[in-house]
Short mmCIF file of C-alpha atoms and ligand atoms in Angstrom, two decimals:
data_model
loop_
_atom_site.label_atom_id
_atom_site.label_comp_id
_atom_site.label_asym_id
_atom_site.label_seq_id
_atom_site.Cartn_x
_atom_site.Cartn_y
_atom_site.Cartn_z
CA MET A 1 38.60 -13.13 -10.78
CA ASN A 2 36.51 -10.33 -12.30
CA PHE A 3 33.90 -10.93 -15.62
CA GLU A 4 36.39 -9.58 -18.17
CA THR A 5 39.70 -11.98 -17.21
CA LYS A 6 36.76 -14.64 -16.66
CA ALA A 7 35.74 -13.94 -20.15
CA ILE A 8 39.14 -15.08 -21.59
CA HIS A 9 40.29 -17.46 -19.28
CA ALA A 10 37.61 -19.18 -17.63
CA GLY A 11 36.57 -22.56 -17.89
CA PHE A 12 39.25 -22.54 -20.71
CA GLU A 13 40.89 -25.46 -22.29
CA SER A 14 44.21 -25.72 -24.18
CA ASP A 15 44.09 -28.88 -26.50
CA PRO A 16 44.57 -31.99 -24.41
CA THR A 17 46.42 -33.98 -27.59
CA THR A 18 48.71 -30.84 -29.02
CA GLY A 19 48.60 -28.41 -26.22
CA ALA A 20 46.90 -26.10 -29.14
CA THR A 21 45.74 -22.78 -27.46
CA THR A 22 42.78 -22.59 -29.39
CA PHE A 23 40.60 -25.21 -29.07
CA PRO A 24 40.97 -27.26 -32.32
CA ILE A 25 37.57 -28.43 -34.55
CA TYR A 26 36.99 -32.27 -33.77
CA GLN A 27 35.20 -32.07 -37.40
CA THR A 28 34.15 -35.65 -37.31
CA ALA A 29 30.39 -37.68 -36.61
CA SER A 30 31.07 -40.19 -34.41
CA TYR A 31 34.44 -42.06 -32.27
CA GLU A 32 35.83 -44.86 -32.75
CA TYR A 33 36.57 -47.38 -29.71
CA GLU A 34 39.14 -50.33 -29.13
CA SER A 35 36.60 -53.22 -27.97
CA ALA A 36 32.45 -53.53 -27.97
CA GLU A 37 32.94 -53.36 -24.12
CA GLU A 38 34.44 -50.24 -23.89
CA HIS A 39 31.89 -48.70 -26.23
CA SER A 40 29.66 -50.16 -24.13
CA ASP A 41 31.11 -48.40 -21.06
CA VAL A 42 30.64 -45.37 -22.79
CA PHE A 43 26.91 -45.93 -23.79
CA PHE A 44 25.87 -46.97 -20.45
CA GLY A 45 27.93 -44.01 -18.77
CA ARG A 46 30.58 -46.07 -16.87
CA LYS A 47 33.17 -44.54 -18.12
CA PHE A 48 33.61 -40.64 -19.63
CA GLY A 49 34.02 -40.66 -23.57
CA HIS A 50 32.00 -38.78 -27.12
CA GLN A 51 29.59 -41.69 -28.91
CA TYR A 52 28.04 -39.64 -31.45
CA SER A 53 28.39 -36.09 -32.53
CA ARG A 54 24.22 -35.18 -32.31
CA ILE A 55 25.28 -35.92 -28.82
CA THR A 56 28.44 -34.51 -27.67
CA ASN A 57 31.15 -33.27 -29.31
CA PRO A 58 34.72 -32.38 -27.78
CA THR A 59 34.69 -28.42 -29.54
CA VAL A 60 31.17 -27.99 -28.55
CA ALA A 61 31.95 -28.90 -25.05
CA ALA A 62 35.31 -26.79 -24.85
CA TYR A 63 32.62 -23.92 -25.56
CA GLU A 64 29.72 -25.39 -23.19
CA ASN A 65 32.35 -25.36 -20.14
CA ARG A 66 33.29 -21.99 -21.05
CA ILE A 67 29.85 -20.49 -20.96
CA THR A 68 29.35 -22.54 -17.77
CA ALA A 69 32.16 -20.91 -16.24
CA LEU A 70 31.21 -17.75 -17.50
CA THR A 71 27.58 -17.78 -15.69
CA ASP A 72 28.93 -19.91 -12.24
CA GLY A 73 26.62 -22.32 -13.50
CA LYS A 74 26.20 -25.54 -13.26
CA GLY A 75 26.14 -26.97 -16.60
CA THR A 76 25.52 -26.05 -20.22
CA LEU A 77 24.19 -27.18 -23.54
CA CYS A 78 24.86 -25.69 -26.64
CA THR A 79 22.17 -25.80 -29.45
CA ALA A 80 22.08 -25.18 -33.41
CA SER A 81 20.69 -22.12 -32.43
CA GLY A 82 18.77 -19.61 -29.96
CA MET A 83 15.27 -20.76 -30.87
CA ALA A 84 16.97 -24.63 -30.29
CA ALA A 85 17.77 -23.85 -27.03
CA ILE A 86 14.74 -22.17 -26.24
CA THR A 87 12.73 -25.15 -27.73
CA THR A 88 15.13 -28.14 -25.82
CA ALA A 89 14.96 -26.29 -22.70
CA LEU A 90 11.01 -25.85 -22.58
CA LEU A 91 10.01 -29.07 -24.37
CA SER A 92 12.25 -30.90 -21.83
CA LEU A 93 10.01 -29.41 -19.01
CA THR A 94 6.62 -29.58 -20.20
CA SER A 95 4.12 -32.39 -21.18
CA ALA A 96 0.81 -32.28 -23.60
CA GLY A 97 -1.23 -30.61 -21.30
CA ASP A 98 1.12 -28.18 -19.38
CA GLU A 99 1.07 -24.80 -19.60
CA ILE A 100 4.23 -21.85 -19.66
CA ILE A 101 3.92 -18.08 -18.41
CA ALA A 102 5.76 -15.95 -20.75
CA ALA A 103 6.03 -12.47 -21.22
CA LYS A 104 4.02 -10.89 -23.74
CA SER A 105 6.67 -8.66 -25.18
CA LEU A 106 8.94 -11.28 -26.64
CA PHE A 107 11.49 -11.90 -29.56
CA GLY A 108 8.74 -12.58 -32.85
CA GLY A 109 10.66 -15.91 -33.24
CA THR A 110 9.59 -17.04 -29.55
CA TYR A 111 6.14 -16.06 -30.21
CA TYR A 112 5.58 -17.92 -33.57
CA LEU A 113 7.44 -21.38 -31.92
CA PHE A 114 4.50 -20.63 -29.11
CA LYS A 115 1.70 -20.34 -31.36
CA HIS A 116 2.82 -22.84 -34.19
CA VAL A 117 4.36 -25.98 -32.02
CA PHE A 118 4.10 -25.47 -28.56
CA GLU A 119 0.28 -25.47 -28.80
CA ASN A 120 0.22 -27.53 -31.83
CA PHE A 121 1.05 -30.15 -28.52
CA ASP A 122 -1.31 -29.06 -26.10
CA ILE A 123 1.09 -27.06 -24.54
CA THR A 124 -0.53 -23.50 -23.51
CA VAL A 125 1.02 -20.79 -23.09
CA ASN A 126 -0.48 -17.87 -20.70
CA TYR A 127 0.76 -14.37 -21.87
CA VAL A 128 1.10 -11.35 -19.25
CA ASP A 129 2.89 -8.13 -19.11
CA THR A 130 6.55 -8.74 -17.90
CA THR A 131 6.50 -5.30 -15.79
CA ASP A 132 3.63 -6.03 -13.60
CA LEU A 133 4.89 -9.23 -11.17
CA ALA A 134 0.75 -9.27 -9.91
CA SER A 135 0.11 -10.91 -13.47
CA TYR A 136 2.69 -13.41 -13.44
CA GLU A 137 1.28 -13.97 -9.61
CA ALA A 138 -2.49 -14.33 -11.23
CA ALA A 139 -1.17 -16.66 -14.17
CA ILE A 140 0.12 -19.19 -12.14
CA THR A 141 -1.78 -22.99 -12.13
CA ASP A 142 -1.17 -25.97 -11.04
CA LYS A 143 -0.30 -27.08 -14.68
CA THR A 144 2.57 -23.86 -14.43
CA ARG A 145 5.70 -25.84 -15.69
CA ALA A 146 7.91 -22.60 -16.35
CA ILE A 147 7.94 -19.08 -16.60
CA PHE A 148 9.72 -17.44 -19.97
CA LEU A 149 10.82 -14.04 -20.10
CA GLU A 150 13.30 -11.97 -21.66
CA THR A 151 16.06 -9.49 -19.71
CA ILE A 152 14.70 -6.78 -22.44
CA GLY A 153 11.90 -7.42 -24.57
CA ASN A 154 13.06 -7.26 -27.98
CA PRO A 155 11.66 -4.50 -29.38
CA LYS A 156 9.73 -3.61 -26.89
CA MET A 157 12.54 -2.32 -24.54
CA ASP A 158 10.64 -3.05 -21.21
CA VAL A 159 12.96 -4.83 -18.51
CA PRO A 160 10.87 -6.62 -15.60
CA ASP A 161 12.00 -6.83 -12.05
CA ILE A 162 13.78 -10.51 -12.55
CA ALA A 163 15.06 -11.24 -9.04
CA LYS A 164 11.05 -10.86 -7.49
CA ILE A 165 9.67 -12.86 -10.72
CA ALA A 166 12.34 -15.15 -9.64
CA ALA A 167 11.42 -15.19 -5.89
CA LEU A 168 7.67 -16.18 -6.86
CA ALA A 169 8.73 -19.33 -9.17
CA SER A 170 10.87 -20.47 -6.68
CA GLN A 171 8.15 -19.97 -3.73
CA ARG A 172 5.93 -22.03 -6.42
CA HIS A 173 8.72 -24.77 -7.30
CA ILE A 174 8.46 -23.49 -11.07
CA PRO A 175 11.81 -23.05 -13.05
CA LEU A 176 12.25 -19.40 -14.21
CA VAL A 177 13.68 -19.39 -17.72
CA VAL A 178 15.38 -16.45 -18.62
CA ASP A 179 16.71 -15.54 -22.57
CA GLY A 180 19.37 -13.16 -21.75
CA THR A 181 20.60 -12.81 -25.29
CA THR A 182 20.26 -8.81 -25.65
CA THR A 183 22.02 -8.14 -21.88
CA THR A 184 24.64 -11.20 -22.45
CA PRO A 185 25.95 -12.65 -19.07
CA TYR A 186 28.59 -9.33 -18.83
CA LEU A 187 25.18 -7.22 -18.22
CA PHE A 188 23.18 -9.45 -16.76
CA ASP A 189 24.23 -12.05 -13.62
CA ALA A 190 21.43 -14.84 -14.04
CA LYS A 191 22.20 -16.71 -10.97
CA ALA A 192 22.66 -13.94 -8.86
CA HIS A 193 19.03 -13.14 -9.47
CA GLY A 194 17.80 -16.07 -8.53
CA VAL A 195 17.21 -17.50 -12.54
CA SER A 196 16.82 -21.87 -12.79
CA ILE A 197 17.38 -21.24 -16.76
CA LEU A 198 19.50 -19.16 -18.59
CA VAL A 199 19.40 -19.32 -22.94
CA LEU A 200 20.96 -17.44 -24.81
CA SER A 201 20.74 -16.52 -29.09
CA THR A 202 24.96 -17.18 -29.60
CA THR A 203 24.16 -15.80 -32.37
CA LYS A 204 24.25 -12.17 -31.36
CA TYR A 205 26.34 -10.49 -28.74
CA LEU A 206 28.38 -13.71 -27.76
CA CYS A 207 29.87 -14.70 -31.29
CA GLY A 208 29.53 -10.74 -31.94
CA SER A 209 30.58 -10.61 -35.66
CA GLY A 210 27.20 -11.96 -37.47
CA THR A 211 28.76 -14.75 -38.50
CA THR A 212 27.53 -17.77 -36.69
CA ILE A 213 23.85 -19.37 -35.62
CA GLY A 214 24.13 -20.77 -31.97
CA GLY A 215 22.68 -21.15 -29.05
CA SER A 216 23.41 -22.40 -25.43
CA ILE A 217 21.28 -23.12 -22.40
CA THR A 218 22.69 -23.01 -19.10
CA ASP A 219 20.91 -24.69 -15.63
CA LEU A 220 22.32 -22.11 -12.86
CA GLY A 221 22.04 -24.48 -10.23
CA THR A 222 19.39 -22.58 -8.35
CA PHE A 223 16.28 -24.84 -8.79
CA ASP A 224 15.85 -27.62 -7.06
CA TRP A 225 14.83 -30.27 -9.41
CA LYS A 226 13.78 -32.80 -6.56
CA GLN A 227 10.75 -30.40 -6.09
CA THR A 228 10.23 -30.27 -10.05
CA LYS A 229 6.42 -30.86 -11.47
CA SER A 230 7.85 -32.60 -14.01
CA PRO A 231 7.43 -36.36 -14.39
CA ARG A 232 9.85 -36.83 -16.82
CA ILE A 233 12.69 -34.31 -14.85
CA LYS A 234 11.66 -36.86 -11.92
CA GLU A 235 12.21 -39.80 -13.75
CA VAL A 236 15.32 -38.92 -14.75
CA GLY A 237 16.22 -37.41 -11.43
CA GLU A 238 16.38 -40.62 -9.62
CA LYS A 239 19.38 -41.72 -11.94
CA PHE A 240 21.08 -38.12 -12.61
CA GLY A 241 20.09 -36.27 -9.11
CA ASP A 242 20.51 -32.37 -9.46
CA MET A 243 21.49 -32.68 -13.13
CA ALA A 244 18.03 -34.09 -13.85
CA PHE A 245 17.26 -30.99 -15.98
CA LEU A 246 20.82 -31.26 -18.09
CA ALA A 247 20.49 -35.20 -18.53
CA ARG A 248 16.72 -34.40 -19.60
CA ALA A 249 17.19 -31.74 -21.82
CA ARG A 250 20.94 -33.44 -23.76
CA ARG A 251 19.84 -37.08 -23.65
CA GLN A 252 16.18 -37.36 -23.71
CA VAL A 253 15.09 -34.28 -25.90
CA GLN A 254 18.07 -32.83 -28.02
CA SER A 255 20.34 -35.75 -28.99
CA ASN A 256 16.97 -37.07 -30.11
CA THR A 257 15.39 -34.15 -31.84
CA GLY A 258 19.22 -33.57 -33.59
CA SER A 259 19.13 -29.73 -32.44
CA THR A 260 23.17 -29.77 -32.10
CA MET A 261 25.84 -26.95 -32.66
CA SER A 262 28.28 -28.01 -35.09
CA PRO A 263 31.86 -28.28 -33.92
CA MET A 264 33.23 -25.51 -36.50
CA ASN A 265 29.98 -23.09 -35.09
CA ALA A 266 31.38 -23.91 -31.35
CA PHE A 267 34.42 -22.92 -32.52
CA ILE A 268 33.61 -19.79 -34.55
CA ALA A 269 31.37 -18.57 -31.83
CA SER A 270 33.62 -19.48 -28.65
CA LEU A 271 36.22 -16.80 -30.47
CA GLY A 272 33.71 -14.60 -29.75
CA LEU A 273 33.93 -14.75 -26.06
CA ASP A 274 37.54 -13.53 -25.95
CA THR A 275 36.18 -10.12 -26.95
CA LEU A 276 32.86 -9.92 -25.47
CA THR A 277 33.18 -7.02 -22.96
CA LEU A 278 34.90 -4.75 -24.87
CA ARG A 279 32.27 -4.98 -27.63
CA MET A 280 29.67 -4.80 -24.67
CA ASP A 281 31.01 -1.55 -23.03
CA LYS A 282 30.99 0.04 -26.70
CA HIS A 283 27.79 -1.45 -27.94
CA CYS A 284 26.20 0.23 -24.64
CA ALA A 285 28.07 3.43 -25.03
CA ASN A 286 27.09 3.83 -28.45
CA ALA A 287 23.69 3.02 -27.85
CA LEU A 288 23.15 5.14 -25.27
CA ALA A 289 24.52 8.21 -26.94
CA LEU A 290 22.94 7.34 -29.89
CA ALA A 291 19.23 7.36 -28.14
CA THR A 292 20.18 10.71 -26.31
CA TYR A 293 20.95 12.45 -29.28
CA PHE A 294 17.71 10.80 -30.90
CA GLN A 295 15.77 12.62 -27.59
CA ALA A 296 16.75 15.63 -28.99
CA HIS A 297 15.87 15.41 -32.69
CA PRO A 298 12.92 16.82 -33.92
CA ASN A 299 11.86 14.32 -36.17
CA VAL A 300 12.63 11.32 -34.19
CA LYS A 301 8.70 11.11 -31.99
CA ALA A 302 9.78 8.58 -28.99
CA VAL A 303 13.21 7.19 -28.12
CA HIS A 304 12.66 3.58 -26.04
CA TYR A 305 16.28 2.65 -24.36
CA PRO A 306 16.12 1.64 -21.14
CA GLY A 307 19.39 3.47 -20.38
CA LEU A 308 17.92 7.19 -20.81
CA SER A 309 16.76 8.56 -17.47
CA THR A 310 12.99 9.32 -18.53
CA ASN A 311 12.97 5.47 -19.16
CA PRO A 312 9.76 4.20 -17.05
CA ASP A 313 12.40 0.91 -16.77
CA HIS A 314 15.55 2.99 -16.00
CA ASP A 315 15.99 2.23 -12.51
CA ILE A 316 14.90 -1.33 -12.48
CA ALA A 317 17.63 -1.94 -15.61
CA LYS A 318 20.15 0.63 -13.81
CA ARG A 319 20.21 -1.93 -10.34
CA GLN A 320 19.54 -5.30 -12.90
CA PHE A 321 22.48 -4.53 -15.67
CA LYS A 322 25.09 -2.90 -13.74
CA ASN A 323 24.76 0.50 -15.40
CA ARG A 324 24.63 -0.50 -18.77
CA TYR A 325 22.40 -1.43 -20.91
CA GLY A 326 22.70 -3.00 -24.17
CA GLY A 327 23.40 -2.31 -27.76
CA LEU A 328 19.48 -2.73 -28.85
CA LEU A 329 17.13 0.41 -28.79
CA THR A 330 13.68 1.78 -31.01
CA ILE A 331 12.82 4.94 -32.27
CA GLN A 332 9.25 6.41 -33.58
CA VAL A 333 9.54 8.34 -36.21
CA GLY A 334 5.60 9.07 -37.33
CA SER A 335 4.68 7.16 -39.96
CA LYS A 336 5.31 3.76 -41.68
CA GLU A 337 6.48 5.70 -44.54
CA ALA A 338 8.78 7.79 -42.85
CA ALA A 339 10.28 4.64 -41.30
CA TYR A 340 10.61 2.92 -44.45
CA ARG A 341 12.34 6.28 -45.82
CA VAL A 342 14.77 6.74 -43.08
CA ILE A 343 15.81 2.97 -43.19
CA ASN A 344 16.30 3.15 -46.83
CA GLU A 345 18.60 6.23 -46.64
CA THR A 346 20.89 5.19 -43.87
CA LYS A 347 23.85 4.72 -45.62
CA LEU A 348 26.21 2.48 -43.00
CA ALA A 349 23.00 0.75 -41.44
CA ARG A 350 21.98 -2.53 -42.67
CA ILE A 351 18.62 -3.55 -43.87
CA LEU A 352 18.28 -6.98 -41.78
CA VAL A 353 17.12 -9.35 -39.45
CA ASN A 354 19.88 -9.83 -36.60
CA ILE A 355 20.60 -7.93 -33.63
CA GLY A 356 24.68 -7.73 -32.01
CA ASP A 357 26.59 -7.58 -34.76
CA THR A 358 29.50 -5.26 -34.99
CA LYS A 359 28.05 -2.87 -37.72
CA THR A 360 25.03 -0.96 -37.05
CA LEU A 361 21.52 -3.16 -38.31
CA VAL A 362 18.03 -1.22 -38.95
CA VAL A 363 14.67 -3.18 -39.36
CA HIS A 364 10.70 -2.38 -39.52
CA PRO A 365 9.37 -4.83 -37.10
CA LYS A 366 6.16 -4.44 -37.74
CA SER A 367 6.40 -5.96 -41.99
CA THR A 368 8.58 -8.10 -41.17
CA ILE A 369 9.18 -10.09 -37.83
CA TYR A 370 5.77 -9.15 -36.72
CA ARG A 371 3.97 -9.65 -40.02
CA ASP A 372 1.68 -11.95 -38.77
CA PHE A 373 0.73 -10.39 -35.28
CA THR A 374 -2.99 -8.44 -34.59
CA GLU A 375 -2.62 -5.13 -34.16
CA GLN A 376 -3.27 -6.11 -29.89
CA GLN A 377 -1.06 -8.44 -30.14
CA ALA A 378 1.66 -5.83 -32.07
CA ASP A 379 0.61 -2.88 -29.71
CA GLU A 380 1.55 -4.81 -26.78
CA ALA A 381 4.68 -6.21 -27.89
CA GLY A 382 5.37 -3.12 -28.28
CA VAL A 383 5.76 -3.04 -32.18
CA PHE A 384 4.08 0.31 -34.31
CA ASP A 385 3.76 1.59 -37.54
CA ASP A 386 6.68 3.72 -37.11
CA LEU A 387 9.10 1.97 -35.16
CA ILE A 388 12.57 1.31 -35.94
CA ARG A 389 14.70 -0.90 -34.36
CA ILE A 390 18.20 -0.47 -34.28
CA SER A 391 21.09 -2.73 -33.43
CA VAL A 392 23.45 -0.36 -32.60
CA GLY A 393 27.11 -1.63 -33.35
CA LEU A 394 30.55 -0.24 -32.86
CA GLU A 395 31.23 2.30 -35.82
CA HIS A 396 32.64 5.65 -34.25
CA ILE A 397 29.34 7.17 -33.06
CA ASP A 398 29.90 10.48 -34.80
CA ASP A 399 29.56 8.61 -37.97
CA LEU A 400 26.30 7.22 -36.69
CA LYS A 401 24.85 10.32 -35.41
CA ALA A 402 25.63 11.62 -38.94
CA ASP A 403 24.24 8.80 -40.81
CA PHE A 404 20.94 8.96 -38.96
CA ASP A 405 20.65 12.57 -38.76
CA GLN A 406 20.83 12.98 -42.83
CA ALA A 407 18.04 9.86 -42.93
CA LEU A 408 15.80 11.41 -40.95
CA LYS A 409 15.76 14.90 -42.57
CA LYS A 410 14.81 13.23 -45.71
CA ALA A 411 11.95 11.24 -44.24
CA ILE A 412 9.90 14.10 -43.76
CA ILE A 413 7.19 13.39 -46.08
N1 PLP B 501 16.01 -14.29 -28.80
C1 PLP B 501 16.00 -12.91 -28.45
C2 PLP B 501 15.84 -11.99 -27.97
C3 PLP B 501 16.43 -12.84 -30.06
O1 PLP B 501 16.19 -11.90 -30.79
C4 PLP B 501 16.80 -13.86 -31.12
C5 PLP B 501 16.94 -13.66 -32.73
O2 PLP B 501 17.23 -12.75 -33.06
C6 PLP B 501 16.47 -15.24 -30.68
C7 PLP B 501 16.13 -15.43 -29.24
C8 PLP B 501 16.85 -16.59 -31.46
O3 PLP B 501 18.00 -17.00 -31.62
P1 PLP B 501 18.47 -17.34 -33.08
O4 PLP B 501 18.53 -16.26 -34.54
O5 PLP B 501 19.60 -17.52 -33.16
O6 PLP B 501 17.51 -18.61 -33.12
#
């Protein structure tokens, strides 16, 4: 099946009890059994069944199955948010004293997670330039338990050569964890590029309408967990074999930290999958057209979008993302004051911190998401005073051009 067909049919189940073709919302905290024996069998795994919705829920499982099928993975775990997905995946792989290698150009929330939570538990994060394979290699030590990067750095818009980093990680028996939120499985086939674990914020393009926070973790089946250097996963592997990572993530980390996706959110997010490909095609087309327009605009000093042939990562992005480059772009307009003026003068674009909505969204990253970064960190993350991040929506391109044009004209100070 082609991806467009898979997005609608793959892993999709009708409700087994009623045949309802939209999988129902099983809004229940727990599940009742006929006898203490049967209940115990479910807990011991001798019989399949749900115990408690913090651990599993049929509506969430139906959504998980769709993501697994779409990514050709081994299994998926949905989480309360994209941040919960990153937290759960990386906590499952690490213990105190371990190290993670991460790209310098990370979404701010992930950076704060590392700084305020992981470092507090003595898990060190070593940052590298994601476009420089040698810097990944140099950062590997015998304590490295994961390499973490984003398919397109948000908001730096830099694009790593993921197959090369995956080959290096595999050679050194280190799982490569990739945040594919900005590209979605439609633009980026993570398994084909050798990624071990794909994490997504389903809040963004997967859901699509900016209504519902959620996340997912998929084990793509490319990493041999027998080779793991994580003693916890090794231990779980004795019982669960090649499902070791997923079992550790679900049964030990997620179910005990409680970062579960709610059935209502799984239902809403699942509806978004049906239209993912249509929306992504339009996001990508609009973003490319807008980026091209900005390139020729006298009031725009720089445009960052991997779809532009002048972008330094264009060739890698073209090959990696099948000639589509996502719906995010950034522009520089000369000063913070000018950036604020453009943001304030746009009529269609909404001022908020989200991406992947049907509506076009604008934000000044430096004074919001990256407010606590030092100048050096901000520079390395591609966050400049005059930078505006635009999540390009599904409006008519002429309306978007006209809106930004009138805002940019008023921004000359
Ligand atoms: N990863 C990326 C690339 C993001 O842009 C975001 C949020 O903006 C997240 C992860 C976190 O996702 P969530 O807001 O669903 O926790």
